[in-house]
Short mmCIF file of C-alpha atoms in Angstrom, two decimals:
data_model
loop_
_atom_site.label_atom_id
_atom_site.label_comp_id
_atom_site.label_asym_id
_atom_site.label_seq_id
_atom_site.Cartn_x
_atom_site.Cartn_y
_atom_site.Cartn_z
CA MET A 587 20.49 67.79 -75.56
CA SER A 588 23.93 68.80 -74.27
CA ASN A 589 24.95 70.07 -77.72
CA LEU A 590 21.67 71.90 -78.01
CA LYS A 591 22.18 73.80 -74.76
CA LYS A 592 24.99 75.89 -76.23
CA ILE A 593 23.30 76.82 -79.50
CA ASP A 594 22.59 80.38 -78.39
CA GLN A 595 26.27 80.81 -77.52
CA LEU A 596 27.33 79.49 -80.92
CA PHE A 597 25.12 81.97 -82.79
CA PRO A 598 25.08 85.22 -80.78
CA ASP A 599 23.90 87.25 -83.80
CA ILE A 600 20.75 85.17 -84.32
CA LYS A 601 17.64 85.64 -82.19
CA LEU A 602 17.15 82.32 -80.41
CA LEU A 603 14.51 81.38 -77.86
CA GLU A 604 14.69 78.26 -75.69
CA ASN A 605 11.58 76.19 -74.92
CA ALA A 606 9.41 78.79 -76.67
CA SER A 607 5.67 78.24 -77.07
CA LEU A 608 4.71 77.95 -80.73
CA ALA A 609 1.16 79.02 -79.86
CA ASP A 610 2.53 82.56 -79.98
CA TYR A 611 3.37 82.12 -83.68
CA THR A 612 0.53 80.04 -85.15
CA ASN A 613 -2.71 81.39 -86.58
CA THR A 614 -4.72 78.93 -84.47
CA ASP A 615 -3.15 80.16 -81.20
CA THR A 616 -2.27 76.54 -80.45
CA GLY A 617 0.92 74.48 -80.28
CA GLY A 618 3.45 73.31 -77.72
CA PRO A 619 7.06 74.42 -77.22
CA ALA A 620 10.03 74.24 -79.56
CA ASP A 621 13.27 73.12 -77.93
CA TRP A 622 14.88 76.07 -79.72
CA LEU A 623 13.29 78.69 -81.93
CA ALA A 624 15.45 80.71 -84.34
CA PHE A 625 14.66 83.87 -86.30
CA PRO A 626 17.38 84.27 -88.95
CA THR A 627 17.55 87.54 -90.86
CA SER A 628 19.70 86.42 -93.80
CA VAL A 629 20.47 83.48 -96.04
CA GLU A 630 23.87 83.25 -94.35
CA GLN A 631 22.24 82.78 -90.96
CA VAL A 632 19.92 80.11 -92.34
CA GLN A 633 22.99 78.35 -93.75
CA GLN A 634 24.74 78.47 -90.39
CA LEU A 635 21.76 76.91 -88.63
CA VAL A 636 21.21 74.25 -91.29
CA ASP A 637 24.90 73.28 -91.28
CA TYR A 638 24.89 73.03 -87.49
CA ALA A 639 21.77 70.88 -87.47
CA GLN A 640 23.31 68.64 -90.11
CA GLN A 641 26.55 68.26 -88.16
CA ILE A 642 24.91 67.05 -84.95
CA ALA A 643 21.90 65.29 -86.53
CA LEU A 644 19.54 67.77 -84.93
CA PRO A 645 15.86 67.62 -85.96
CA LEU A 646 15.14 70.71 -88.04
CA THR A 647 11.75 72.23 -88.86
CA VAL A 648 11.29 75.35 -90.97
CA ILE A 649 8.07 77.35 -90.98
CA GLY A 650 6.89 80.72 -92.26
CA ASN A 651 3.74 82.44 -91.12
CA ALA A 652 2.31 79.17 -89.74
CA SER A 653 -1.07 80.05 -91.22
CA ASN A 654 -1.83 76.58 -92.58
CA LEU A 655 -0.26 74.51 -89.81
CA ILE A 656 -1.40 72.75 -86.68
CA VAL A 657 1.50 72.30 -84.28
CA SER A 658 1.18 69.43 -81.83
CA ASP A 659 0.47 70.27 -78.19
CA GLN A 660 3.66 68.35 -77.41
CA GLY A 661 5.62 70.84 -79.46
CA ILE A 662 8.49 70.23 -81.86
CA ALA A 663 11.78 68.55 -81.04
CA GLY A 664 15.11 70.13 -81.94
CA LEU A 665 15.45 73.41 -83.80
CA VAL A 666 12.58 75.34 -85.39
CA ILE A 667 13.45 78.11 -87.82
CA ILE A 668 10.85 80.82 -88.43
CA LEU A 669 11.61 82.84 -91.56
CA THR A 670 9.32 85.83 -91.00
CA ALA A 671 12.28 88.19 -90.40
CA MET A 672 13.41 87.49 -93.98
CA ASN A 673 10.73 89.57 -95.66
CA ARG A 674 12.40 91.81 -98.25
CA ILE A 675 10.44 92.56 -101.45
CA GLU A 676 12.19 93.95 -104.53
CA ILE A 677 10.69 95.03 -107.87
CA GLN A 678 12.57 95.37 -111.15
CA GLU A 679 10.34 96.21 -114.09
CA ASN A 680 7.75 93.38 -114.22
CA ARG A 681 9.58 91.00 -111.87
CA ILE A 682 9.08 90.81 -108.11
CA THR A 683 11.60 88.98 -105.95
CA ALA A 684 10.37 88.30 -102.44
CA GLN A 685 12.05 86.54 -99.55
CA ALA A 686 10.30 83.51 -98.12
CA GLY A 687 9.15 85.22 -94.94
CA ALA A 688 7.38 88.07 -96.69
CA PRO A 689 3.59 87.87 -96.36
CA ILE A 690 2.12 87.02 -99.75
CA ILE A 691 -0.47 89.74 -99.02
CA ALA A 692 2.37 92.27 -98.82
CA VAL A 693 3.72 91.06 -102.15
CA SER A 694 0.31 91.48 -103.79
CA GLU A 695 0.07 95.00 -102.33
CA ALA A 696 3.54 95.85 -103.64
CA ALA A 697 2.52 94.56 -107.05
CA CYS A 698 -0.59 96.74 -106.99
CA LYS A 699 1.41 99.87 -106.12
CA ALA A 700 3.77 99.07 -109.00
CA ARG A 701 0.76 98.65 -111.32
CA LEU A 702 1.52 94.98 -111.89
CA THR A 703 -1.31 92.50 -112.34
CA GLY A 704 -1.39 88.76 -111.66
CA LEU A 705 -1.22 88.50 -107.87
CA GLU A 706 -4.67 89.88 -107.08
CA PHE A 707 -5.84 86.40 -106.02
CA ALA A 708 -3.31 86.51 -103.14
CA ALA A 709 -4.65 89.75 -101.66
CA GLY A 710 -6.21 87.95 -98.69
CA ILE A 711 -4.12 84.79 -98.35
CA PRO A 712 -2.62 84.93 -94.84
CA GLY A 713 0.54 82.88 -95.50
CA SER A 714 4.13 83.73 -96.37
CA VAL A 715 5.78 83.56 -99.78
CA GLY A 716 7.51 80.36 -98.73
CA GLY A 717 4.22 78.81 -97.69
CA ALA A 718 2.54 79.93 -100.91
CA VAL A 719 5.24 78.24 -102.98
CA PHE A 720 5.38 75.16 -100.77
CA MET A 721 1.67 74.40 -101.19
CA ASN A 722 0.91 76.24 -104.43
CA ALA A 723 -1.49 78.48 -102.56
CA GLY A 724 -4.41 79.83 -104.50
CA ALA A 725 -7.82 81.45 -104.31
CA TYR A 726 -10.54 82.79 -106.58
CA GLY A 727 -9.22 81.11 -109.70
CA GLY A 728 -5.56 82.03 -109.28
CA GLU A 729 -2.64 79.94 -108.04
CA THR A 730 1.00 80.59 -107.21
CA LYS A 731 2.10 78.46 -110.17
CA ASP A 732 0.45 80.94 -112.55
CA VAL A 733 2.91 83.74 -111.79
CA ILE A 734 6.06 82.24 -110.29
CA VAL A 735 9.17 81.96 -112.45
CA SER A 736 11.51 80.26 -109.99
CA ALA A 737 12.28 79.73 -106.33
CA THR A 738 15.65 79.82 -104.59
CA VAL A 739 15.90 76.99 -102.09
CA MET A 740 18.39 75.46 -99.70
CA THR A 741 18.65 71.70 -99.39
CA ARG A 742 18.86 70.06 -95.99
CA GLU A 743 22.58 69.66 -96.74
CA GLY A 744 22.94 73.43 -97.04
CA VAL A 745 23.25 73.62 -100.83
CA ILE A 746 21.52 76.59 -102.48
CA GLU A 747 19.69 75.87 -105.74
CA THR A 748 17.26 77.63 -108.06
CA LEU A 749 14.21 75.63 -109.13
CA THR A 750 12.25 76.68 -112.19
CA ASN A 751 8.46 76.65 -112.38
CA GLU A 752 8.70 73.29 -114.15
CA GLN A 753 11.06 71.85 -111.53
CA LEU A 754 8.68 72.93 -108.79
CA GLU A 755 6.17 70.47 -110.30
CA PHE A 756 3.12 72.31 -109.07
CA GLY A 757 -0.15 70.50 -108.52
CA TYR A 758 -3.24 71.16 -106.45
CA ARG A 759 -1.86 72.39 -103.10
CA HIS A 760 1.40 70.65 -103.92
CA SER A 761 4.94 71.37 -105.09
CA SER A 762 8.09 69.30 -105.41
CA VAL A 763 9.48 71.15 -102.38
CA GLN A 764 7.14 69.10 -100.22
CA ASP A 765 8.83 65.92 -101.44
CA ARG A 766 12.37 67.31 -101.48
CA GLN A 767 12.02 68.98 -98.06
CA ASP A 768 14.00 71.97 -99.31
CA ILE A 769 13.94 75.27 -97.45
CA ILE A 770 12.47 78.02 -99.62
CA LEU A 771 14.54 81.21 -99.37
CA SER A 772 12.89 83.44 -101.97
CA ALA A 773 10.70 83.41 -105.06
CA GLN A 774 10.60 85.33 -108.31
CA PHE A 775 7.29 86.34 -109.88
CA ASP A 776 6.76 87.67 -113.39
CA LEU A 777 3.70 89.91 -113.69
CA VAL A 778 2.12 92.10 -116.35
CA THR A 779 1.70 95.86 -116.36
CA GLY A 780 -1.89 96.81 -115.67
CA ASP A 781 -4.18 99.61 -114.59
CA TYR A 782 -3.83 100.58 -110.93
CA ASP A 783 -7.53 101.21 -110.31
CA THR A 784 -8.53 97.92 -111.94
CA ILE A 785 -6.01 95.98 -109.85
CA ARG A 786 -6.98 97.79 -106.64
CA ASN A 787 -10.70 97.27 -107.23
CA GLN A 788 -10.25 93.56 -107.86
CA MET A 789 -8.20 93.11 -104.69
CA ASP A 790 -10.73 95.09 -102.65
CA ASP A 791 -13.56 93.02 -104.11
CA LEU A 792 -11.86 89.72 -103.26
CA ASN A 793 -11.11 90.90 -99.73
CA ALA A 794 -14.71 91.99 -99.26
CA ARG A 795 -15.90 88.58 -100.44
CA ARG A 796 -13.53 86.90 -98.00
CA ALA A 797 -14.72 89.01 -95.10
CA ALA A 798 -18.36 88.26 -95.93
CA LYS A 799 -17.89 84.49 -96.20
CA GLN A 800 -14.98 83.56 -93.95
CA PRO A 801 -14.63 83.74 -90.12
CA LEU A 802 -11.66 86.08 -90.24
CA GLU A 803 -12.44 87.41 -86.77
CA TRP A 804 -11.44 84.08 -85.15
CA PRO A 805 -8.08 82.30 -84.93
CA SER A 806 -8.00 79.55 -87.55
CA CYS A 807 -5.70 77.68 -89.92
CA GLY A 808 -7.67 78.75 -92.97
CA SER A 809 -9.31 76.27 -95.28
CA VAL A 810 -8.80 72.90 -93.61
CA PHE A 811 -9.60 70.42 -96.37
CA LYS A 812 -8.61 70.03 -99.99
CA ARG A 813 -11.37 70.20 -102.57
CA PRO A 814 -12.46 66.62 -103.33
CA THR A 815 -12.89 65.82 -107.02
CA GLY A 816 -16.44 66.65 -108.04
CA TYR A 817 -17.36 68.22 -104.69
CA PHE A 818 -16.77 71.20 -102.43
CA ALA A 819 -15.51 70.36 -98.95
CA GLY A 820 -17.47 73.16 -97.29
CA LYS A 821 -20.77 72.07 -98.83
CA LEU A 822 -20.22 68.45 -97.81
CA ILE A 823 -19.50 69.51 -94.24
CA HIS A 824 -22.53 71.81 -94.23
CA ASP A 825 -24.78 69.10 -95.68
CA ALA A 826 -23.51 66.67 -93.04
CA GLY A 827 -24.88 69.01 -90.38
CA LEU A 828 -21.47 69.63 -88.85
CA GLN A 829 -21.38 73.41 -88.65
CA GLY A 830 -21.03 74.35 -85.01
CA TYR A 831 -19.62 70.96 -84.06
CA THR A 832 -17.20 71.62 -81.20
CA SER A 833 -14.51 69.68 -79.39
CA GLY A 834 -12.93 71.58 -76.54
CA GLY A 835 -12.19 75.01 -77.96
CA ALA A 836 -12.14 74.04 -81.65
CA GLN A 837 -15.33 74.48 -83.68
CA VAL A 838 -16.47 73.97 -87.26
CA SER A 839 -17.27 77.54 -88.21
CA LYS A 840 -20.94 78.43 -88.48
CA LYS A 841 -19.99 81.07 -91.05
CA HIS A 842 -17.94 78.84 -93.39
CA ALA A 843 -18.01 75.06 -92.96
CA GLY A 844 -14.53 74.69 -94.45
CA PHE A 845 -12.93 76.50 -91.49
CA ILE A 846 -12.24 75.27 -87.97
CA ILE A 847 -11.90 78.15 -85.52
CA ASN A 848 -10.52 78.51 -82.01
CA VAL A 849 -13.45 79.79 -79.97
CA GLY A 850 -11.38 80.00 -76.80
CA GLY A 851 -8.82 77.78 -75.12
CA GLY A 852 -8.60 75.44 -78.08
CA THR A 853 -5.68 73.04 -78.36
CA ALA A 854 -4.08 71.25 -81.27
CA THR A 855 -5.66 68.06 -79.97
CA ASP A 856 -9.08 69.72 -80.16
CA TYR A 857 -8.38 70.68 -83.78
CA VAL A 858 -7.31 67.19 -84.73
CA ASP A 859 -10.35 65.70 -82.98
CA VAL A 860 -12.67 67.96 -84.98
CA ILE A 861 -10.86 67.12 -88.23
CA HIS A 862 -11.19 63.39 -87.61
CA HIS A 863 -14.87 63.71 -86.70
CA VAL A 864 -15.59 65.71 -89.85
CA GLN A 865 -13.73 63.20 -92.01
CA HIS A 866 -15.59 60.30 -90.41
CA GLU A 867 -19.03 61.87 -90.81
CA VAL A 868 -18.53 63.02 -94.40
CA SER A 869 -17.25 59.57 -95.31
CA ARG A 870 -20.15 57.87 -93.51
CA GLN A 871 -22.84 60.09 -94.98
CA PHE A 872 -21.53 60.66 -98.50
CA GLY A 873 -18.74 58.15 -99.10
CA VAL A 874 -16.24 60.98 -99.76
CA GLN A 875 -12.78 60.96 -98.16
CA LEU A 876 -11.71 64.46 -97.17
CA GLU A 877 -7.97 65.10 -97.28
CA THR A 878 -6.47 67.85 -95.16
CA GLU A 879 -4.95 70.91 -96.73
CA VAL A 880 -3.46 71.90 -93.38
CA ARG A 881 -0.40 70.07 -92.11
CA VAL A 882 -0.16 68.67 -88.59
CA ILE A 883 3.44 68.70 -87.40
CA GLY A 884 5.38 68.06 -84.21
CA ARG A 885 5.67 65.43 -81.51
CA GLN A 886 2.83 62.94 -81.45
#
């Protein structure tokens, strides 16, 4: 760690925190410390950090809004880059370009103000643009792949590339970025001119439906499980009698069985324990294997 100790001296213009708790930055309010936590504000700063990590073989983790992550209680080794300070949104005619750290909700709101339709489905998705591209986030019949034209990424070697919609190879909660381990810097969306009131009403309706069905008042990592073919994860969990199941401070929501909430003092270990119990019971009772939509990262 001797090289790591001087990282804040090497990059005086970048906000860097040593041994910082990631629980302060995750939607579950859980997670251990990062050896170093960086908040770059530009592509150039990201490049500097990536090049440095490459030079000294430093473990590098990049996250956005951490809304669909569970960070280990043991934390994350090396350098963690959080991109939320890179949040610029620009609109030119029907195209929106948004940096990876911009909340996808903010992009959908900007689209609405510009009378552009296509991103209404994202009105309540709590993640960043980078996260939305990374996992092809979607809701209420819409997905990121439906509106994205391209994404600008940086490879782990520091090379900047532009990937087209086709090259992103979108699937259900999947993109090629997951396999390539690229760092998403920004994304370009092509939308269609629409009626402001129609767009606004649809977004308000979707948000009202979310609030009625989802436990938004509690810390959570959103929808935990992917939709199994031919089933709905939430219904399987409900039918298995698992709503309210609790381990430590993590609980299967009584409001929506597809969510696991932090009811107080929950840890990442509690979350993982609940996930494993749900998977075991749904498999035992119905013979269906639930795959996680959330990612568990960090020291094990």
